[in-house]
XYZ file of C-alpha atoms in Angstrom:
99
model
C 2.742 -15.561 27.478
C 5.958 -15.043 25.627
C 5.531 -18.647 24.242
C 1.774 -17.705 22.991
C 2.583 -14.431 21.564
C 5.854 -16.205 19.548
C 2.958 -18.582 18.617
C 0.873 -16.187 17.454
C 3.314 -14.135 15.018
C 4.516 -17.652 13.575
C 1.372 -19.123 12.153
C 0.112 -15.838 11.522
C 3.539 -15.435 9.493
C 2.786 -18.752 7.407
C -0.701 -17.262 6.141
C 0.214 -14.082 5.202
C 3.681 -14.362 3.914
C 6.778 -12.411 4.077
C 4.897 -9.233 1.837
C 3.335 -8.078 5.789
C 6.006 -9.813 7.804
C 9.082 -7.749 5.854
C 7.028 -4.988 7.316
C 8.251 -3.992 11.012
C 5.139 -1.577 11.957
C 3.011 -4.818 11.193
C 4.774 -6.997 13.159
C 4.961 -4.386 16.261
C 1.441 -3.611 15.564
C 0.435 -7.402 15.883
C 2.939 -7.791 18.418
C 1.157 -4.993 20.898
C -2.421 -5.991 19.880
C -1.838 -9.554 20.804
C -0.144 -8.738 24.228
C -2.882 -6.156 25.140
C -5.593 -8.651 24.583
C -3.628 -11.856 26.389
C -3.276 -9.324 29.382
C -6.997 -8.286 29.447
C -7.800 -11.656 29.547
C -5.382 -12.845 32.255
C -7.508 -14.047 34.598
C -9.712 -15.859 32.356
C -9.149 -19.190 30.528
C -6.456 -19.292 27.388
C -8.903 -20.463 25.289
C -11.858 -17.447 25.850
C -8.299 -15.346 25.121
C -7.465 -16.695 22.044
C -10.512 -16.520 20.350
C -10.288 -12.658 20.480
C -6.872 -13.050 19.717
C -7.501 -15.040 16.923
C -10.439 -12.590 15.258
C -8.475 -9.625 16.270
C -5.348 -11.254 13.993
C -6.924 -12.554 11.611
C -8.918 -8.877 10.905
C -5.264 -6.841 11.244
C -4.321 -8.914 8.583
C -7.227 -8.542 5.872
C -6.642 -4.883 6.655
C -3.223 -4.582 6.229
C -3.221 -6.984 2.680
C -6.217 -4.650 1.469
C -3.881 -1.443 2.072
C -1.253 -3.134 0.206
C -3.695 -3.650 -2.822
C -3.181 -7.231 -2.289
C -5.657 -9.998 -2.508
C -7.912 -11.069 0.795
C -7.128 -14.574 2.655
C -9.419 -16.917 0.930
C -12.873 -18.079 3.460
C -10.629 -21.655 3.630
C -7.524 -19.730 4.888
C -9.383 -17.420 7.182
C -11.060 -20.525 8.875
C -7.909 -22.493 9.105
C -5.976 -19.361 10.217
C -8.553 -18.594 13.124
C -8.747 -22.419 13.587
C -5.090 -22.568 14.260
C -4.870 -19.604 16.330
C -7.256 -21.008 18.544
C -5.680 -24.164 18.747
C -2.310 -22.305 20.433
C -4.371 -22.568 23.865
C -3.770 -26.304 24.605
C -0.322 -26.751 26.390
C 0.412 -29.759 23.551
C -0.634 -27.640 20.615
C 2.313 -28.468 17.790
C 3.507 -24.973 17.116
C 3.413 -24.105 20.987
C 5.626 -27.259 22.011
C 7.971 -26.144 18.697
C 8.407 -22.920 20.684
């Protein structure tokens, strides 16, 4: 799990920058909501989890960008963001065997 939620804050870190990640009550925010939903979803398989991870991520960070007054993720950069999330389910995905 720890390797998942590391994961998780890394690519989400590459799409939205160092503006939300220089922000500690983001990154504890996306830290919790991450772990709450991998632990709901224990006992089912990674990949069911990370989908809700991955909307649940990608929609905490439109939010938080929009209360900064910055500009959205573009539709490409959403995709590729949820896209990659998902991807952090299989065991030989790059970023998970980085970490």
């Amino acid at each position: 799990r720890l390797t998942v939620l590391a994961s998780v804050l890394l690519v989400a870190n590459s799409f939205s920058g160092s503006v939300l990640f220089g922000s500690p009550q983001f990154v504890d925010k996306l830290k919790r909501t991450t772990k709450v939903l991998l632990e709901e979803f224990g006992s089912r398989p990674e990949e069911e989890a990370m989908l809700t991870v991955s909307e649940q991520v990608t929609q905490e960070i439109h939010q938080s960008l929009k209360n900064m007054g910055l500009a959205p993720l573009s539709s490409d950069n959403t995709a590729s963001l949820i896209g990659q999330l998902q991807n952090i389910a299989k065991k030989e995905n790059c970023v998970r065997s980085v970490i």
